[in-house]
Amino acid sequence: MRKRYLAPLLLSAMFFAACGGGEKKETNADSVSKHETPAADNSMVSPNADKPVSKGETLMAQSDCKTCHKEEMKVVGPALKDIAGKYPNTPENVDKLADKVIKGGSGNWGEVAMLPHPQVSKDDAKEMVSYILSLKH
Ligand code: HEC
């Protein structure tokens, strides 16, 4: 019974929403085209300058790390925050763990081994590890 009353209400709500959206789009299109040139200028500068996503995080997203590591919880490998809790963010630890990412191996967290990543360069591995060790609880 209730649905019979709701249906026309929903339909008219959608109708109004569609109209409102249509009007807004027109004004938005105007303002966007006016601002297009300055926006393009900004995009030339900001990606390299102050992007909130770190290079290490981007590299990890592009690699297979996230299949076995999540930020908050253990999956196949330890949670990234647990790794950050175990190792202080020092150049020695970054170096050591970067080698481990490239060579793979087990023993520090259990029997399960991390796959080797020979395709990852030492510099990229260091970026990833620095990002991991910057995640504190
Ligand atoms: C096949 C699953 C898997 C993938 C893919 C994987 N890891 Fe791991 N990772 C593990 C496991 C398992 C361990 C725990 C190894 C151990 O016990 O020593 C681990 C441990 C680590 C550690 C801590 C090492 C230590 O000795 O404490 C770091 C840092 C790490 N992984 C980073 C990465 C990064 C960066 C990537 C992507 C390039 C990655 N992992 C991809 C499974 C994986």
GROMACS .gro file of C-alpha atoms and ligand atoms in nm:
model
  180
    1MET     CA    1   0.000   0.000   0.000
    2ARG     CA    2   0.270   0.245   0.099
    3LYS     CA    3   0.456   0.196  -0.224
    4ARG     CA    4   0.165   0.342  -0.416
    5TYR     CA    5   0.207   0.671  -0.235
    6LEU     CA    6   0.583   0.663  -0.254
    7ALA     CA    7   0.616   0.595  -0.625
    8PRO     CA    8   0.473   0.927  -0.752
    9LEU     CA    9   0.667   1.110  -0.481
   10LEU     CA   10   0.992   0.949  -0.589
   11LEU     CA   11   0.920   1.014  -0.952
   12SER     CA   12   0.855   1.381  -0.896
   13ALA     CA   13   1.161   1.406  -0.674
   14MET     CA   14   1.370   1.257  -0.953
   15PHE     CA   15   1.205   1.490  -1.200
   16PHE     CA   16   1.294   1.795  -0.993
   17ALA     CA   17   1.641   1.666  -0.927
   18ALA     CA   18   1.694   1.614  -1.298
   19CYS     CA   19   1.578   1.966  -1.374
   20GLY     CA   20   1.788   2.120  -1.102
   21GLY     CA   21   2.089   1.923  -1.214
   22GLY     CA   22   2.040   2.031  -1.571
   23GLU     CA   23   2.031   2.399  -1.479
   24LYS     CA   24   2.336   2.367  -1.258
   25LYS     CA   25   2.530   2.191  -1.529
   26GLU     CA   26   2.480   2.486  -1.762
   27THR     CA   27   2.613   2.736  -1.510
   28ASN     CA   28   2.898   2.501  -1.419
   29ALA     CA   29   2.996   2.458  -1.781
   30ASP     CA   30   3.015   2.837  -1.810
   31SER     CA   31   3.235   2.884  -1.508
   32VAL     CA   32   3.454   2.585  -1.596
   33SER     CA   33   3.529   2.712  -1.942
   34LYS     CA   34   3.613   3.055  -1.798
   35HIS     CA   35   3.855   2.902  -1.548
   36GLU     CA   36   4.008   2.651  -1.782
   37THR     CA   37   4.331   2.836  -1.849
   38PRO     CA   38   4.437   2.901  -1.486
   39ALA     CA   39   4.340   2.543  -1.390
   40ALA     CA   40   4.566   2.404  -1.661
   41ASP     CA   41   4.850   2.619  -1.528
   42ASN     CA   42   4.808   2.480  -1.176
   43SER     CA   43   4.811   2.120  -1.292
   44MET     CA   44   5.152   2.176  -1.447
   45VAL     CA   45   5.294   2.265  -1.107
   46SER     CA   46   5.108   2.076  -0.835
   47PRO     CA   47   5.159   1.706  -0.924
   48ASN     CA   48   5.531   1.733  -0.859
   49ALA     CA   49   5.517   1.989  -0.581
   50ASP     CA   50   5.276   1.915  -0.297
   51LYS     CA   51   5.079   1.607  -0.381
   52PRO     CA   52   4.943   1.441  -0.066
   53VAL     CA   53   5.011   1.089  -0.199
   54SER     CA   54   5.378   1.001  -0.146
   55LYS     CA   55   5.593   0.848  -0.418
   56GLY     CA   56   5.633   0.526  -0.221
   57GLU     CA   57   5.258   0.485  -0.187
   58THR     CA   58   5.213   0.533  -0.560
   59LEU     CA   59   5.488   0.282  -0.637
   60MET     CA   60   5.328   0.027  -0.407
   61ALA     CA   61   4.992   0.078  -0.572
   62GLN     CA   62   5.156   0.012  -0.909
   63SER     CA   63   5.330  -0.303  -0.785
   64ASP     CA   64   5.176  -0.618  -0.633
   65CYS     CA   65   5.235  -0.519  -0.267
   66LYS     CA   66   4.868  -0.460  -0.194
   67THR     CA   67   4.779  -0.821  -0.272
   68CYS     CA   68   4.964  -0.926   0.044
   69HIS     CA   69   4.983  -0.608   0.252
   70LYS     CA   70   4.705  -0.384   0.379
   71GLU     CA   71   4.767  -0.073   0.582
   72GLU     CA   72   4.570  -0.174   0.892
   73MET     CA   73   4.553  -0.554   0.898
   74LYS     CA   74   4.755  -0.864   0.826
   75VAL     CA   75   4.669  -1.040   0.501
   76VAL     CA   76   4.941  -1.269   0.363
   77GLY     CA   77   5.210  -1.033   0.481
   78PRO     CA   78   5.210  -0.818   0.795
   79ALA     CA   79   5.003  -0.499   0.814
   80LEU     CA   80   5.203  -0.199   0.696
   81LYS     CA   81   5.143  -0.027   1.031
   82ASP     CA   82   5.283  -0.332   1.213
   83ILE     CA   83   5.598  -0.313   1.003
   84ALA     CA   84   5.621   0.057   1.090
   85GLY     CA   85   5.580  -0.032   1.457
   86LYS     CA   86   5.857  -0.291   1.446
   87TYR     CA   87   6.126  -0.089   1.269
   88PRO     CA   88   6.222   0.271   1.352
   89ASN     CA   89   6.238   0.490   1.041
   90THR     CA   90   6.619   0.500   1.010
   91PRO     CA   91   6.832   0.495   0.692
   92GLU     CA   92   6.974   0.153   0.795
   93ASN     CA   93   6.631  -0.003   0.832
   94VAL     CA   94   6.509   0.151   0.505
   95ASP     CA   95   6.815   0.007   0.333
   96LYS     CA   96   6.780  -0.337   0.491
   97LEU     CA   97   6.408  -0.366   0.424
   98ALA     CA   98   6.447  -0.240   0.066
   99ASP     CA   99   6.685  -0.532   0.005
  100LYS     CA  100   6.430  -0.767   0.158
  101VAL     CA  101   6.156  -0.637  -0.072
  102ILE     CA  102   6.380  -0.704  -0.373
  103LYS     CA  103   6.509  -1.044  -0.258
  104GLY     CA  104   6.198  -1.165  -0.075
  105GLY     CA  105   6.217  -1.412   0.211
  106SER     CA  106   6.065  -1.511   0.543
  107GLY     CA  107   6.157  -1.545   0.907
  108ASN     CA  108   6.089  -1.205   1.057
  109TRP     CA  109   5.712  -1.245   1.080
  110GLY     CA  110   5.663  -1.618   1.037
  111GLU     CA  111   5.701  -1.900   0.790
  112VAL     CA  112   5.528  -1.734   0.497
  113ALA     CA  113   5.775  -1.581   0.255
  114MET     CA  114   5.745  -1.255   0.065
  115LEU     CA  115   5.789  -1.299  -0.308
  116PRO     CA  116   6.109  -1.147  -0.448
  117HIS     CA  117   6.070  -0.829  -0.655
  118PRO     CA  118   6.374  -0.828  -0.885
  119GLN     CA  119   6.199  -0.581  -1.118
  120VAL     CA  120   6.187  -0.318  -0.842
  121SER     CA  121   6.492  -0.089  -0.834
  122LYS     CA  122   6.669  -0.025  -0.506
  123ASP     CA  123   6.564   0.341  -0.512
  124ASP     CA  124   6.200   0.252  -0.568
  125ALA     CA  125   6.213  -0.012  -0.295
  126LYS     CA  126   6.354   0.250  -0.058
  127GLU     CA  127   6.072   0.491  -0.146
  128MET     CA  128   5.819   0.220  -0.066
  129VAL     CA  129   5.984   0.125   0.263
  130SER     CA  130   6.014   0.490   0.369
  131TYR     CA  131   5.644   0.526   0.306
  132ILE     CA  132   5.566   0.210   0.507
  133LEU     CA  133   5.783   0.317   0.801
  134SER     CA  134   5.616   0.658   0.803
  135LEU     CA  135   5.284   0.491   0.891
  136LYS     CA  136   5.263   0.494   1.267
  137HIS     CA  137   4.976   0.369   1.482
  138HEC     C1  138   5.321  -1.282  -0.193
  138HEC     C2  139   5.282  -1.188  -0.090
  138HEC     C3  140   5.363  -1.060  -0.074
  138HEC     C4  141   5.382  -0.959  -0.166
  138HEC     C5  142   5.332  -0.954  -0.308
  138HEC     C6  143   5.458  -0.857  -0.098
  138HEC     N1  144   5.486  -0.896   0.030
  138HEC    FE1  145   5.593  -0.790   0.167
  138HEC     N2  146   5.579  -0.946   0.296
  138HEC     C7  147   5.512  -1.065   0.274
  138HEC     C8  148   5.535  -1.155   0.385
  138HEC     C9  149   5.478  -1.295   0.399
  138HEC    C10  150   5.621  -1.087   0.474
  138HEC    C11  151   5.680  -1.139   0.606
  138HEC    C12  152   5.820  -1.193   0.575
  138HEC    C13  153   5.893  -1.241   0.697
  138HEC     O1  154   5.834  -1.306   0.783
  138HEC     O2  155   6.015  -1.211   0.709
  138HEC    C14  156   5.645  -0.956   0.416
  138HEC    C15  157   5.724  -0.858   0.475
  138HEC    C16  158   5.744  -0.730   0.424
  138HEC    C17  159   5.823  -0.628   0.488
  138HEC    C18  160   5.893  -0.643   0.623
  138HEC    C19  161   6.016  -0.729   0.601
  138HEC    C20  162   6.083  -0.773   0.727
  138HEC     O3  163   6.188  -0.841   0.716
  138HEC     O4  164   6.035  -0.745   0.837
  138HEC    C21  165   5.822  -0.519   0.405
  138HEC    C22  166   5.891  -0.385   0.429
  138HEC    C23  167   5.742  -0.553   0.289
  138HEC     N3  168   5.697  -0.683   0.303
  138HEC    C24  169   5.718  -0.470   0.183
  138HEC    C25  170   5.660  -0.512   0.064
  138HEC    C26  171   5.654  -0.430  -0.056
  138HEC    C27  172   5.705  -0.287  -0.067
  138HEC    C28  173   5.592  -0.505  -0.152
  138HEC    C29  174   5.565  -0.469  -0.299
  138HEC    C30  175   5.683  -0.438  -0.378
  138HEC    C31  176   5.559  -0.633  -0.091
  138HEC     N4  177   5.603  -0.634   0.039
  138HEC    C32  178   5.495  -0.737  -0.156
  138HEC    C33  179   5.434  -1.093   0.164
  138HEC    C34  180   5.430  -1.019   0.048
   0.00000   0.00000   0.00000
